[in-house]
mmCIF file of C-alpha atoms in Angstrom:
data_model
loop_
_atom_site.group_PDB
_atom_site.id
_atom_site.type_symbol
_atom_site.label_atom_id
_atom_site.label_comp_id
_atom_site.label_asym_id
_atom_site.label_seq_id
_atom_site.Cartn_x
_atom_site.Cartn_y
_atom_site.Cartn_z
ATOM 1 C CA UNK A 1 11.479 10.527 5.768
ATOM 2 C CA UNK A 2 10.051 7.028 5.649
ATOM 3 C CA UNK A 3 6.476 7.212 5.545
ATOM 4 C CA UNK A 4 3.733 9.468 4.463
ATOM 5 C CA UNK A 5 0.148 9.096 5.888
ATOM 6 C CA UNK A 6 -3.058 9.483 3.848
ATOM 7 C CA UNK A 7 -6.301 9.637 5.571
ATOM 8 C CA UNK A 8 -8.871 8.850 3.140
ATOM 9 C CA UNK A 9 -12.181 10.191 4.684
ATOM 10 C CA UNK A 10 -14.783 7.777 3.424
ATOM 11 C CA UNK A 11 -18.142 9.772 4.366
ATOM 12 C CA UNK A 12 -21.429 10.131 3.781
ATOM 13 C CA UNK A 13 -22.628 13.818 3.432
ATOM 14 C CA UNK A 14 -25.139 14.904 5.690
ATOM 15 C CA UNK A 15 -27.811 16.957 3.088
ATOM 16 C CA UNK A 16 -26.984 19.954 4.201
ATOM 17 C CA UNK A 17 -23.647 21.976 3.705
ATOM 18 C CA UNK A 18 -23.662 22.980 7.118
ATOM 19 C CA UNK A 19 -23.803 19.523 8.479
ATOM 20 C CA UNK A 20 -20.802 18.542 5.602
ATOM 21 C CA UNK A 21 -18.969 21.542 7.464
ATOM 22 C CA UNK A 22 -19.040 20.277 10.875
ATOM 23 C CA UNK A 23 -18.612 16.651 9.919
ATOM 24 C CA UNK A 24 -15.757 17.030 7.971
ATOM 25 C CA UNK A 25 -14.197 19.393 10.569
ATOM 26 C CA UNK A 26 -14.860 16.156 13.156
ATOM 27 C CA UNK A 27 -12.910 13.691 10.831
ATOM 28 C CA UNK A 28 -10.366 15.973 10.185
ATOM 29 C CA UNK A 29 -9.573 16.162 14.153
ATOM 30 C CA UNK A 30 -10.187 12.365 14.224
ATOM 31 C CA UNK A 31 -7.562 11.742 11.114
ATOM 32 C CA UNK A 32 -5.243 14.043 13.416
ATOM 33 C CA UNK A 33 -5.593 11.778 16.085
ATOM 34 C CA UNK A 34 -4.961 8.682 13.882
ATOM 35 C CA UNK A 35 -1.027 10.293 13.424
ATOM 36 C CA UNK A 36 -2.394 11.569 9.793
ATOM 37 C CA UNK A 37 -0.356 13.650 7.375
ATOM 38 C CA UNK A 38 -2.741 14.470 4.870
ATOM 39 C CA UNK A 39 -6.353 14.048 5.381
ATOM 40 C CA UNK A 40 -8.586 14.101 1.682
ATOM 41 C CA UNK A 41 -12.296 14.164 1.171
ATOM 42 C CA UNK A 42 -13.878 12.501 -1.759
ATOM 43 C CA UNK A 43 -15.139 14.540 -4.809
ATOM 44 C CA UNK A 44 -17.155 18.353 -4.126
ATOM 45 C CA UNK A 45 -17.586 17.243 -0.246
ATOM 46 C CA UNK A 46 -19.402 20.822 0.598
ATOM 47 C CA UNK A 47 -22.622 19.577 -1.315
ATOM 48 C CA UNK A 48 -22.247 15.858 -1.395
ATOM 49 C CA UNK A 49 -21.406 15.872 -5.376
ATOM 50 C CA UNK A 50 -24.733 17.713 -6.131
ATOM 51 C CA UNK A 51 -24.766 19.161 -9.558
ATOM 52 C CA UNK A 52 -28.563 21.051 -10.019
ATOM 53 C CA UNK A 53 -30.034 21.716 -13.369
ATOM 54 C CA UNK A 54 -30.936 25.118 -12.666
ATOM 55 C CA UNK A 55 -27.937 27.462 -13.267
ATOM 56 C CA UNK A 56 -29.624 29.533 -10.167
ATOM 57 C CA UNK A 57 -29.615 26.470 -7.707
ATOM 58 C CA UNK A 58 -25.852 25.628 -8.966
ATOM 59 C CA UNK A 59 -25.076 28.942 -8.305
ATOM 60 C CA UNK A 60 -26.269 28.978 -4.525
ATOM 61 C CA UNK A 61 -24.033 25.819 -3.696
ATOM 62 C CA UNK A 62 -20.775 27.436 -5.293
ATOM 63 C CA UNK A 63 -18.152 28.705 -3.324
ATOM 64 C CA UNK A 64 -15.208 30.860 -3.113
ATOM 65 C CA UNK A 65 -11.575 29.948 -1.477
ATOM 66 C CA UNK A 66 -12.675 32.430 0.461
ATOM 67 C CA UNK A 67 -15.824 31.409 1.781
ATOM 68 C CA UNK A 68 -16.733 30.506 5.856
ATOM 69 C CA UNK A 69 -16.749 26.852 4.233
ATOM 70 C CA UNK A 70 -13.558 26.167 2.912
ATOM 71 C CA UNK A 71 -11.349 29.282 5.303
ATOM 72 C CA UNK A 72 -12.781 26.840 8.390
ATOM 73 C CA UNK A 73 -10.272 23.782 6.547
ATOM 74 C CA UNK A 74 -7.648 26.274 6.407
ATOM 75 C CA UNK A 75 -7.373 27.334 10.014
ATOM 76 C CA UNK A 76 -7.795 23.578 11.284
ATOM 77 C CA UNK A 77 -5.381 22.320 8.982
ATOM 78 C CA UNK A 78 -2.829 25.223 10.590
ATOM 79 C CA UNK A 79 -4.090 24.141 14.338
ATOM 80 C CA UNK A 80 -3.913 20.479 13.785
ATOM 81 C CA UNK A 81 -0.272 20.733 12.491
ATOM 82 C CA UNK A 82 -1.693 18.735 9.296
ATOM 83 C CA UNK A 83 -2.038 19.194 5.267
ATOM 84 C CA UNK A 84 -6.205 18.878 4.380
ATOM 85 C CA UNK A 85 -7.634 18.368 1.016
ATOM 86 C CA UNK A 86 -10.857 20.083 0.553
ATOM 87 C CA UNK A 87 -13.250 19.745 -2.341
ATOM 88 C CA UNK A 88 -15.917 21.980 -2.950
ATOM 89 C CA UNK A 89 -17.580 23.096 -5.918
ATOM 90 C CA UNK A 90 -15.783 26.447 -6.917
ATOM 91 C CA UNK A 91 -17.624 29.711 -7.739
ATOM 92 C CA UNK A 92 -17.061 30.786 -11.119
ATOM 93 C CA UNK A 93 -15.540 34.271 -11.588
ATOM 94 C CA UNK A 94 -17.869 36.528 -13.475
ATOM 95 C CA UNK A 95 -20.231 34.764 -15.986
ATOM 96 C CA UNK A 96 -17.975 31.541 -15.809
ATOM 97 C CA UNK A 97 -19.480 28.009 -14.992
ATOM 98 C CA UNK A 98 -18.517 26.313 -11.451
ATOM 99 C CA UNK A 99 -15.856 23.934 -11.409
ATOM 100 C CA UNK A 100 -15.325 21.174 -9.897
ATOM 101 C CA UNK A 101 -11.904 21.385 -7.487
ATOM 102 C CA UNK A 102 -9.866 21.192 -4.885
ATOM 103 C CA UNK A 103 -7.648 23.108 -2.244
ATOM 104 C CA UNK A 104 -4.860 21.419 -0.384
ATOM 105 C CA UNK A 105 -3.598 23.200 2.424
ATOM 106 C CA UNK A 106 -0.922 22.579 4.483
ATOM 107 C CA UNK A 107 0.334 22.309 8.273
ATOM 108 C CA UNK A 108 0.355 26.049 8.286
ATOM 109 C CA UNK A 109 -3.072 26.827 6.877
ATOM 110 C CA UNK A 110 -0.842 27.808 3.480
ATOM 111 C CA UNK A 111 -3.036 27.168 0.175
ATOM 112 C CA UNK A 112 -0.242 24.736 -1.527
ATOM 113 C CA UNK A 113 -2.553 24.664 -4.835
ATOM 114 C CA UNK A 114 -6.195 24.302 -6.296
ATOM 115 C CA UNK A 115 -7.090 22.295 -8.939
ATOM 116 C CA UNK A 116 -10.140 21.896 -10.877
ATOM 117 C CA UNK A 117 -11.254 18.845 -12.769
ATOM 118 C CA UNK A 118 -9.932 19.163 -15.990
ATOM 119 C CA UNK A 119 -11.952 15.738 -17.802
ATOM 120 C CA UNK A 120 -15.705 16.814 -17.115
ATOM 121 C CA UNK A 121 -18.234 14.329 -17.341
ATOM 122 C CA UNK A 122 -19.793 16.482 -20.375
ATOM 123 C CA UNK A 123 -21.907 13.212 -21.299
ATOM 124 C CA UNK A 124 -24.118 13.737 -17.896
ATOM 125 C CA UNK A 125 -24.649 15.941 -15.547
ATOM 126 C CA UNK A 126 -21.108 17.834 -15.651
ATOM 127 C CA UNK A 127 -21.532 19.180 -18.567
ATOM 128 C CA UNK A 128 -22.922 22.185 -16.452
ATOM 129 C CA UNK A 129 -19.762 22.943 -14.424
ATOM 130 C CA UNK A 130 -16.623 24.764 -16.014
ATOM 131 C CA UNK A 131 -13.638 22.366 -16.331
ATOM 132 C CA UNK A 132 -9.930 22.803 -15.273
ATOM 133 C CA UNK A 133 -6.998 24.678 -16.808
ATOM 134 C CA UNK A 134 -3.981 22.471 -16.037
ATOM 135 C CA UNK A 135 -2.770 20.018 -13.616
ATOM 136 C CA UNK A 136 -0.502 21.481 -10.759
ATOM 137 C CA UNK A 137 2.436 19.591 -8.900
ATOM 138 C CA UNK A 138 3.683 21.635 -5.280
ATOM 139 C CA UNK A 139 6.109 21.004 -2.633
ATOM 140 C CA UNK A 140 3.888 19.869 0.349
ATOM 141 C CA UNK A 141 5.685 21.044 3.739
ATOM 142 C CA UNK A 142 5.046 17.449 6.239
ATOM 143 C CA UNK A 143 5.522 17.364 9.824
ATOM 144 C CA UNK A 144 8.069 14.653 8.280
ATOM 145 C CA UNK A 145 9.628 16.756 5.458
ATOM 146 C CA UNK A 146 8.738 17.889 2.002
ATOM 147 C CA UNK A 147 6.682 15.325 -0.826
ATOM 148 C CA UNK A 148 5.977 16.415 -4.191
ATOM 149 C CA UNK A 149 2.092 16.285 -4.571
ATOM 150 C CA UNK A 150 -0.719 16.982 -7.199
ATOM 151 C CA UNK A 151 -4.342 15.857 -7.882
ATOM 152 C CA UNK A 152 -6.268 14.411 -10.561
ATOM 153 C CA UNK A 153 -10.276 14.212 -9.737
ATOM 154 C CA UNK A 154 -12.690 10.995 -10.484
ATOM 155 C CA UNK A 155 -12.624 11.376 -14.586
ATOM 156 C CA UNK A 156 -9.414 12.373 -15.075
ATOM 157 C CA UNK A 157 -8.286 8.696 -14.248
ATOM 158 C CA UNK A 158 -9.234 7.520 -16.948
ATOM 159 C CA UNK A 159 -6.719 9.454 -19.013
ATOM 160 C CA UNK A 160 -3.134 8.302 -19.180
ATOM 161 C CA UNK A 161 -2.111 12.089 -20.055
ATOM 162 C CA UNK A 162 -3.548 13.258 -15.944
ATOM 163 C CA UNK A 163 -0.928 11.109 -14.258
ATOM 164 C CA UNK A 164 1.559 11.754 -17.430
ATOM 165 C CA UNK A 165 1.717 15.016 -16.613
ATOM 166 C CA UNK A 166 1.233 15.104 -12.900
ATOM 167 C CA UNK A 167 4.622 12.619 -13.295
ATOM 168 C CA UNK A 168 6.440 15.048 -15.918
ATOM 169 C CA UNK A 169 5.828 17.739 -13.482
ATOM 170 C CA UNK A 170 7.372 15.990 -10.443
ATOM 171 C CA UNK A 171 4.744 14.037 -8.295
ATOM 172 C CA UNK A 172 5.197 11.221 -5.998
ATOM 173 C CA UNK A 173 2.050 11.223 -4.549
ATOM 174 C CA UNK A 174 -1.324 11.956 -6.515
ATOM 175 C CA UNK A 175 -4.766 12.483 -4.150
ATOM 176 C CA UNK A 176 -7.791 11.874 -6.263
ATOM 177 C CA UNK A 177 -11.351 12.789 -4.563
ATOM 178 C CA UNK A 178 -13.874 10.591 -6.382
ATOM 179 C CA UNK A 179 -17.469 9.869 -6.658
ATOM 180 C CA UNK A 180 -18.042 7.152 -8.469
ATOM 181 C CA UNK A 181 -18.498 2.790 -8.511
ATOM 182 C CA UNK A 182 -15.340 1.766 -7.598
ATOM 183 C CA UNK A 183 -15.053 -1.466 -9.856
ATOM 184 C CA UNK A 184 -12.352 -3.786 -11.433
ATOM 185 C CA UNK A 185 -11.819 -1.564 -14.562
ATOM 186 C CA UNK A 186 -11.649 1.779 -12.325
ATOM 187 C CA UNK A 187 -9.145 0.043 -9.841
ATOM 188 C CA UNK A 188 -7.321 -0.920 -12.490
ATOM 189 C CA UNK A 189 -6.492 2.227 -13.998
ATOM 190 C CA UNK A 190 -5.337 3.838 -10.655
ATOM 191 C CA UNK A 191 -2.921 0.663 -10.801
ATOM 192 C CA UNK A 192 -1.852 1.819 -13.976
ATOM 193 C CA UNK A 193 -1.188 5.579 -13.562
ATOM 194 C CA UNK A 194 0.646 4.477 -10.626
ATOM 195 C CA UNK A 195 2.375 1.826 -12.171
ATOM 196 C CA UNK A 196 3.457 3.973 -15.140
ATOM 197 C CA UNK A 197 4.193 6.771 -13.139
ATOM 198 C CA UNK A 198 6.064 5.265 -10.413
ATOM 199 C CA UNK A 199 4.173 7.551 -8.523
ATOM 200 C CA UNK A 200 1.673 6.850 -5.492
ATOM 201 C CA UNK A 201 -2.040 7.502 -5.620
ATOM 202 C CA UNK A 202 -4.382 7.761 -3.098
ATOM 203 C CA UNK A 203 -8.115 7.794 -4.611
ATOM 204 C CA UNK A 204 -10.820 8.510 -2.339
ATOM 205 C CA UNK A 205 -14.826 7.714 -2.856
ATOM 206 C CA UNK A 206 -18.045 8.126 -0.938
ATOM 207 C CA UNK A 207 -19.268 4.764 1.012
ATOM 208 C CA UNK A 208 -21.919 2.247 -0.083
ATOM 209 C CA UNK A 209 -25.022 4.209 0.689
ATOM 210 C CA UNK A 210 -24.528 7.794 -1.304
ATOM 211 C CA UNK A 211 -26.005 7.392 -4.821
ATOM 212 C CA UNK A 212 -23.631 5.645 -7.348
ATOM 213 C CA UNK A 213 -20.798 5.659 -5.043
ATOM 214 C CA UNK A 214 -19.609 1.704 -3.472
ATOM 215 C CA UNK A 215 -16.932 2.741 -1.018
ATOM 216 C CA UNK A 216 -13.873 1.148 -1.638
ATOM 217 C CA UNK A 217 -11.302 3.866 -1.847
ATOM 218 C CA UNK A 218 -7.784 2.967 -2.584
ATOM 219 C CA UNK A 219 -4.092 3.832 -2.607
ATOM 220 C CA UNK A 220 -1.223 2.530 -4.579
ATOM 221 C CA UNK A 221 2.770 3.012 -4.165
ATOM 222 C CA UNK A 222 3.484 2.914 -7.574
ATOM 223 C CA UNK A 223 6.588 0.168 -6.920
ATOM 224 C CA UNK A 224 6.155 -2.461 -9.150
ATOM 225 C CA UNK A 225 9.175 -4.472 -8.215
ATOM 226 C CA UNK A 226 10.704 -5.368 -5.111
ATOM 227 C CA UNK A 227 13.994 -2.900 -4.557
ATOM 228 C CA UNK A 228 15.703 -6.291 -2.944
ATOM 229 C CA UNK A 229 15.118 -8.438 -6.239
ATOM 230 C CA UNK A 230 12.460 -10.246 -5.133
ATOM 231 C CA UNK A 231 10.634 -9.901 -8.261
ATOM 232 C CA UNK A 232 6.829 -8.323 -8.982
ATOM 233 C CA UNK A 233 5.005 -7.467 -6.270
ATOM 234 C CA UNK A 234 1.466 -5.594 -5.554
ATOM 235 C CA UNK A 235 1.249 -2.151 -5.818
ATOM 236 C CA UNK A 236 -2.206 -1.871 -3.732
ATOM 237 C CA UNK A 237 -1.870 -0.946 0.231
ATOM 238 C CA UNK A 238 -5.424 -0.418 0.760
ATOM 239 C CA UNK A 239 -8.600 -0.967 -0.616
ATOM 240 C CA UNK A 240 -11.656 -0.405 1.852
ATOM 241 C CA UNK A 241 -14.882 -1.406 2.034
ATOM 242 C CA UNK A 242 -17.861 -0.318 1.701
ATOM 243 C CA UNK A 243 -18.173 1.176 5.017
ATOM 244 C CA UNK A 244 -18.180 4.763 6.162
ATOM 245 C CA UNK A 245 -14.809 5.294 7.813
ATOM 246 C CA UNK A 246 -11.387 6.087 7.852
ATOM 247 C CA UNK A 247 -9.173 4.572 5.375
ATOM 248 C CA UNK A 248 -5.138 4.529 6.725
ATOM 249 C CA UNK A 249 -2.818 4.247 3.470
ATOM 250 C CA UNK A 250 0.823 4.847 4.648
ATOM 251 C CA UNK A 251 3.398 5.158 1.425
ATOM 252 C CA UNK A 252 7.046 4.741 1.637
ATOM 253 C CA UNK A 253 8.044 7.239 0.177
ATOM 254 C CA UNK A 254 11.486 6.518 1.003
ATOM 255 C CA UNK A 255 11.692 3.467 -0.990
ATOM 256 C CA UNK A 256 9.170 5.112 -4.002
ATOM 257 C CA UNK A 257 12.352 7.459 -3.901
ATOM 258 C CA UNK A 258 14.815 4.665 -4.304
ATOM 259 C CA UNK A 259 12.518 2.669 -6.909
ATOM 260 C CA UNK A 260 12.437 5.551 -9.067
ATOM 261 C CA UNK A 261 16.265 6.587 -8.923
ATOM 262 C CA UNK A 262 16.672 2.956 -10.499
ATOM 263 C CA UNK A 263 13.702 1.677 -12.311
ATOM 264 C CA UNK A 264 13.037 1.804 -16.074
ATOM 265 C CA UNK A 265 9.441 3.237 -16.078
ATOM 266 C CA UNK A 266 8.347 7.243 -15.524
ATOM 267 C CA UNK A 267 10.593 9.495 -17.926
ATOM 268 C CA UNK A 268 13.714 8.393 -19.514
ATOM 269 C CA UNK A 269 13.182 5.966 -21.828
ATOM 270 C CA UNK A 270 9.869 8.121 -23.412
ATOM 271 C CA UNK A 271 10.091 9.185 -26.638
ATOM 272 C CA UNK A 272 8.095 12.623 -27.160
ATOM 273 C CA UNK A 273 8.832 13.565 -30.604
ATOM 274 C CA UNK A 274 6.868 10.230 -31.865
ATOM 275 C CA UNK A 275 3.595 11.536 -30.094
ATOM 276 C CA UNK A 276 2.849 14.588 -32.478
ATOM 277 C CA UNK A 277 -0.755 13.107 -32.884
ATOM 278 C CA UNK A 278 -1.775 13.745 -28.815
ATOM 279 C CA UNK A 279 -1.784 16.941 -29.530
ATOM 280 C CA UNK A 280 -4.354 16.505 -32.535
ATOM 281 C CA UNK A 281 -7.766 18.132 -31.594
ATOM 282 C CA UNK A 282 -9.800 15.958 -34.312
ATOM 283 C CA UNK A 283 -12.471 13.474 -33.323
ATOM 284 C CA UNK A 284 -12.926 10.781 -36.084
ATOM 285 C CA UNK A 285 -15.293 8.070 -36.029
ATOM 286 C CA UNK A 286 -15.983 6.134 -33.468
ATOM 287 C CA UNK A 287 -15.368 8.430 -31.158
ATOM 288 C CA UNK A 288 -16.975 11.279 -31.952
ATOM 289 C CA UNK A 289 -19.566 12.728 -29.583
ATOM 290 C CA UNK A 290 -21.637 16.116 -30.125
ATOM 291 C CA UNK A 291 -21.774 17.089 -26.299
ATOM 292 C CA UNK A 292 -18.215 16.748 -25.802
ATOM 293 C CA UNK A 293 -15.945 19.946 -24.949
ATOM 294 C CA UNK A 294 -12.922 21.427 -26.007
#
């Protein structure tokens, strides 16, 4: 296996979750078309990243893995031959909050895992969705072979323990649904995880047009330097524009193999005992904030 194809479905949501249904179904087809492997929506694509103040409103826009909505992504992703991302926001069981995930399915219409956001936004309006319980790395069955994949979503970025763990746990490829600016600082953290990692990441926003979203989703290989000596190198393969579209990132995963057989990054040289104090739950001052969650 050379190469693994993201398509990063840069959309605008239509206002309705019926129209988000049959638009997302018609990219899908169109990312088939494009020779995709994976095809990933940005962040809660059933309702456009809509998160209602009214617990009864929130409710209504929640779904199950089971639902019309996200079973329709299931069966295409079997008939297209192709792995699909889908975000939604999840139905909480019993008296428990939404959450914020997503379901990656596979060429055979096989759920491979779903993840919710585990770093809510608990300083706006996330603070009224349930967050995540781990972070979850599965064998993803390719028409070109297997690739070891996971997910972190928007916030989690911005955490060197998401892509930590996604890497402890085996990843080479990390699909982040977004919906957020896409800016300098942002970017530059995906080039991080991946560069830290060794791992590939393949981040994926609304366009220029949906409120506080700019476009611009991105995707990263992870190798830092060139396997024939050649020195540093960019990580970046893509970074769109602002456009609605379809965003082609295609990652070697061949050579990300080969990089991380030999490079110095990732795992080996870590030293885990030293970091007792990550697992500290206190907040001291600065950084204390009364709205935060633990």
């Amino acid at each position: 296996m050379d190469k693994i194809r993201v398509a990063m479905l840069q959309i605008m949501p239509t206002g309705a979750m019926e129209g988000n249904l049959e638009k997302g179904l018609e990219y899908c087809r169109k990312a088939h078309e494009l020779e995709a492997d994976i095809a990933l929506f940005p962040e809660m694509w059933n309702c456009g990243y809509r998160i209602p103040e009214d617990r009864e409103t929130l409710n209504a826009l929640a779904l199950t893995k089971e639902s019309p909505f996200v079973e329709s992504y299931r069966k295409l992703a079997q008939e297209l031959n192709m792995a699909i991302g889908i975000t939604y926001l999840e139905a909480g069981e019993g008296k428990k909050l939404p959450r914020n995930s997503v379901t990656l399915f596979d060429r055979r219409g096989r759920e491979v895992y779903t993840y919710s956001k585990v770093h809510t936004c608990d300083f706006g309006e996330e603070c009224r969705i349930g967050q995540g319980d781990d972070f979850y790395v599965a064998d993803l069955d390719t028409v070109k072979g297997k690739v070891k994949v996971g997910s972190m979503i928007c916030y989690d970025r911005e955490f060197p323990e998401s892509g930590r763990m996604l890497m402890l746990k085996g990843a080479e490829i990390v699909l982040v649904p977004n919906a957020c600016p896409m800016e300098q600082n942002r970017l530059a953290q995906l080039r991080a995880r991946a560069f830290e990692n060794m791992m590939g990441i393949a981040t994926v926003n609304y366009p220029q047009g949906q409120p506080d979203c700019n476009g611009h989703s991105n995707a990263f290989d992870g190798i830092a330097y060139s396997l024939d000596g050649g020195g540093s190198r960019d990580t970046l393969l893509l970074e769109a524009d602002g456009a609605e579209g379809i965003f082609l990132a295609d990652f070697p995963i061949r050579e990300m193999r080969e990089y991380r057989r030999r490079e110095v990054h990732g795992n080996a040289y870590r030293r885990p005992k030293k970091y007792k104090i990550l697992l500290a739950e206190d907040v001291l001052f600065p950084f204390y904030r009364p709205e935060a969650r633990r």
